[in-house]
Coordinates of C-alpha atoms in Angstrom, one line a residue:
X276 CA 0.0 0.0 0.0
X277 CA 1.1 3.4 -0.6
X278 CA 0.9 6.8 0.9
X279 CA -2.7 8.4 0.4
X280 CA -4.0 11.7 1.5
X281 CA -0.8 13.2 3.6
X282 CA -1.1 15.7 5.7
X283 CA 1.3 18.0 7.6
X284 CA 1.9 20.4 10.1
X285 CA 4.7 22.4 12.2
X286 CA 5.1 23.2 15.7
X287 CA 6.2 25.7 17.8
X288 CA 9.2 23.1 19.1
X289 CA 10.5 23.4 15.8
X290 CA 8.9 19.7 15.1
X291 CA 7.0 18.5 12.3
X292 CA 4.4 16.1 12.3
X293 CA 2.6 14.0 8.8
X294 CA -0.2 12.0 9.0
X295 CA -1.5 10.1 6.1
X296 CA -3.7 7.0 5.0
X297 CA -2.6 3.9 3.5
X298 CA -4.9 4.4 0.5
X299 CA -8.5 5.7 0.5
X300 CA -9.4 2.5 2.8
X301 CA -6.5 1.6 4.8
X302 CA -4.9 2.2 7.9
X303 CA -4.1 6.1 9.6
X304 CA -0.8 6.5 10.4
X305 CA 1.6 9.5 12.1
X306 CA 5.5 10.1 12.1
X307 CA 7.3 13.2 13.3
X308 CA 10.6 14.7 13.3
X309 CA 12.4 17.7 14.4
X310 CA 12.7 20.0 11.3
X311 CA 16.2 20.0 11.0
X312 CA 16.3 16.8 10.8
X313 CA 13.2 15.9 8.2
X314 CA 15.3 15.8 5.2
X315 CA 17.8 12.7 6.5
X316 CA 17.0 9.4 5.9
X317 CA 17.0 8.2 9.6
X318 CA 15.0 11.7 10.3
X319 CA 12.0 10.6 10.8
X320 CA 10.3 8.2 13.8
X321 CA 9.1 4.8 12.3
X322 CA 5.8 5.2 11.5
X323 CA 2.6 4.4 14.0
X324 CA -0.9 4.3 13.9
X325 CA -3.1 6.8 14.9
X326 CA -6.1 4.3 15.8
X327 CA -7.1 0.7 15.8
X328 CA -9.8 1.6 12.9
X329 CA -8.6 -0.3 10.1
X330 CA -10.1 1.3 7.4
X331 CA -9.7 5.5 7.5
X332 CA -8.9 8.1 5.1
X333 CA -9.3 12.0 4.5
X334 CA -6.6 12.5 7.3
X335 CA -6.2 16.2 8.2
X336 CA -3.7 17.5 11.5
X337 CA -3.7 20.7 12.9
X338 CA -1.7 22.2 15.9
X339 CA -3.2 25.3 17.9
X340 CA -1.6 28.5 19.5
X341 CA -1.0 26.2 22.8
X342 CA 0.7 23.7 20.3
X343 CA -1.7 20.9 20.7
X344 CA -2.5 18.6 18.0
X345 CA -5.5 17.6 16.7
X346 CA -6.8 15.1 14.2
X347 CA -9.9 14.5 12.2
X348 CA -10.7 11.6 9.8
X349 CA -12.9 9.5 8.6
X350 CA -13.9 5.7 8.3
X351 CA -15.3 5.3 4.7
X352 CA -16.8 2.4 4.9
X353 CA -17.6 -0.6 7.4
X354 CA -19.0 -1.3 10.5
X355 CA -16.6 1.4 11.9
X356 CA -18.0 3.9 9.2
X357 CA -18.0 7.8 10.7
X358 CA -16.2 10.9 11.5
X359 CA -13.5 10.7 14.1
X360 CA -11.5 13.4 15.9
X361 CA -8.4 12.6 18.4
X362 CA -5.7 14.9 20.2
X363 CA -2.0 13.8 20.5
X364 CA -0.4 14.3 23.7
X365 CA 2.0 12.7 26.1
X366 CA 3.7 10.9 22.8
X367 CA 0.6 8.9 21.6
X368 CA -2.6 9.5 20.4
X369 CA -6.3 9.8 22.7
X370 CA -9.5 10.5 23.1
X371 CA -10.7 9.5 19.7
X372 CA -14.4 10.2 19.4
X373 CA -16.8 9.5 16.8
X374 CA -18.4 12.7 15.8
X375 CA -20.8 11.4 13.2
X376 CA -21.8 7.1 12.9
X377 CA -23.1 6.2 9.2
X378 CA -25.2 3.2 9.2
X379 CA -23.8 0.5 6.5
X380 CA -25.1 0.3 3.7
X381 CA -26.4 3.7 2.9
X382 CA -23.2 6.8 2.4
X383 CA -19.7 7.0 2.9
X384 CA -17.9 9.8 4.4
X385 CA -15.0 11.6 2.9
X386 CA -13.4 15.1 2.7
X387 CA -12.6 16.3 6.3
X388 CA -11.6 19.6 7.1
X389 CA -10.7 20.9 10.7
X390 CA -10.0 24.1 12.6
X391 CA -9.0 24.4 16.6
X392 CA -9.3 27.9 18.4
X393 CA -8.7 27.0 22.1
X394 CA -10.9 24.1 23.4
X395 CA -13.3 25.2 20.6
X396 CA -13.0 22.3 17.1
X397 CA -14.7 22.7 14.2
X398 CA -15.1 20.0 11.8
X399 CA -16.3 19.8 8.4
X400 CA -17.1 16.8 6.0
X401 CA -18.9 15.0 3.1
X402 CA -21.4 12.5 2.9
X403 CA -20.9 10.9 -0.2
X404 CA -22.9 8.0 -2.1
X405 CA -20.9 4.6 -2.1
X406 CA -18.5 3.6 -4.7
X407 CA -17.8 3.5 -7.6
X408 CA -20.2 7.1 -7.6
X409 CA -18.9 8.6 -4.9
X410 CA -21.4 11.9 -5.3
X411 CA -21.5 14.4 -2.6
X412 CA -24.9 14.3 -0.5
X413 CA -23.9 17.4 1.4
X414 CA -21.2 19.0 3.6
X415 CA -21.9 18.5 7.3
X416 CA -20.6 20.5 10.3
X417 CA -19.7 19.6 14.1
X418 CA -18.2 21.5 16.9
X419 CA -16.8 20.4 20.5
X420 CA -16.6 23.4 22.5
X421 CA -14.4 21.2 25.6
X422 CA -11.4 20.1 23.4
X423 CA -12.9 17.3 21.0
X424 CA -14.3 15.2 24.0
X425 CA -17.8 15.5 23.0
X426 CA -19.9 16.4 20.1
X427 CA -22.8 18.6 18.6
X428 CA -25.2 17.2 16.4
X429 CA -23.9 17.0 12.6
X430 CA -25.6 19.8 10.9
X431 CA -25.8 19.9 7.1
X432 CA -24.6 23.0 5.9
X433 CA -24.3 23.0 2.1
X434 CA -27.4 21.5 -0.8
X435 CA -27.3 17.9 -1.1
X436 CA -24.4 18.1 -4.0
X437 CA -21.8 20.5 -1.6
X438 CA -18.5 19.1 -2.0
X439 CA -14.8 19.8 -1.0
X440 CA -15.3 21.7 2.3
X441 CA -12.4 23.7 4.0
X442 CA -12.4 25.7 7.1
X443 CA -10.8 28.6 9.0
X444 CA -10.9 31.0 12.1
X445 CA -9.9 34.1 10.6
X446 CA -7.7 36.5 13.3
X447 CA -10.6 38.3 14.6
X448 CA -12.3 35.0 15.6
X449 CA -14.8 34.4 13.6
X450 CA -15.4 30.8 12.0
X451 CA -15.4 30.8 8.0
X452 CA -16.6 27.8 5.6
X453 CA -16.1 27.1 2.0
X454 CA -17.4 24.3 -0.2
X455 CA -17.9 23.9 -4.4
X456 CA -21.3 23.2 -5.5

């Protein structure tokens, strides 16, 4: 399997962290390294996985002013189909949390996007019909307001064919979203 979907993002400690899927259904894995060190061979840690869900994709990472890390993604397809968010700390990853369960059979879910302003997370994603169409059913929308430990209610946010949804907290706070149509 190969590297699908990779993700990236800096720290203040000068250390870099990559998070990617082993294809659109497989595995979620992590490696970090200081960033002098990311373009050596023997830079990087050996990779691990983020969670025991065996089937993930749309991995996106983000690290907030107090330099935590955060991570959304989903599980496609399976009994273990949803949304997922889970912080890093204390060298491993916790806390996962489903934000949204699918029930089998009826969408997938694909396309996350994430923002973190204090213990506030935002999450965006797409329902999306089951292969091989893939269409978008909609871009939904859940927050945690106590650090990704628990959930609002997914809230569709776009018409049924929203797709490609990316978010942002802009410097004066306020919460922006974006999707094609």
């Amino acid at each position: 399997r190969g590297l699908w979907a990779p993700t990236i993002i800096g720290n203040q400690d000068q250390k870099l962290t990559i998070a990617w899927s082993e294809s659109p259904g497989g595995r979620i894995y992590y490696s970090q390294a200081y960033e002098r060190d990311a373009g050596k061979s023997d830079g990087w840690q050996e990779r691990l996985p983020i969670s025991d869900i065996e089937v993930g994709g749309w991995p996106v990472i983000i690290s907030d002013q107090a330099n935590q890390i955060g991570l959304a993604f989903t599980a496609p397809y399976n009994e273990d189909r949803g949304v997922y968010y889970s912080s890093y700390s204390g060298g491993s990853w916790k806390n996962r949390q489903l934000i949204q369960k699918s029930a089998a059979g009826t969408f997938m879910v694909r396309d996350t996007a994430l923002a973190v302003d204090g213990n506030h997370v935002y999450v965006t994603w797409v329902n999306s019909g089951l292969p091989p169409s893939m269409d978008a059913l909609g871009v939904y929308f859940s927050k945690s307001d106590d650090g990704g430990r628990s959930w609002a209610d997914p809230l569709r946010i776009s018409f049924p064919d929203g797709d490609n949804p990316r978010i942002l907290i802009s410097p004066s706070g306020n919460l922006h979203a974006v999707w094609t149509r």
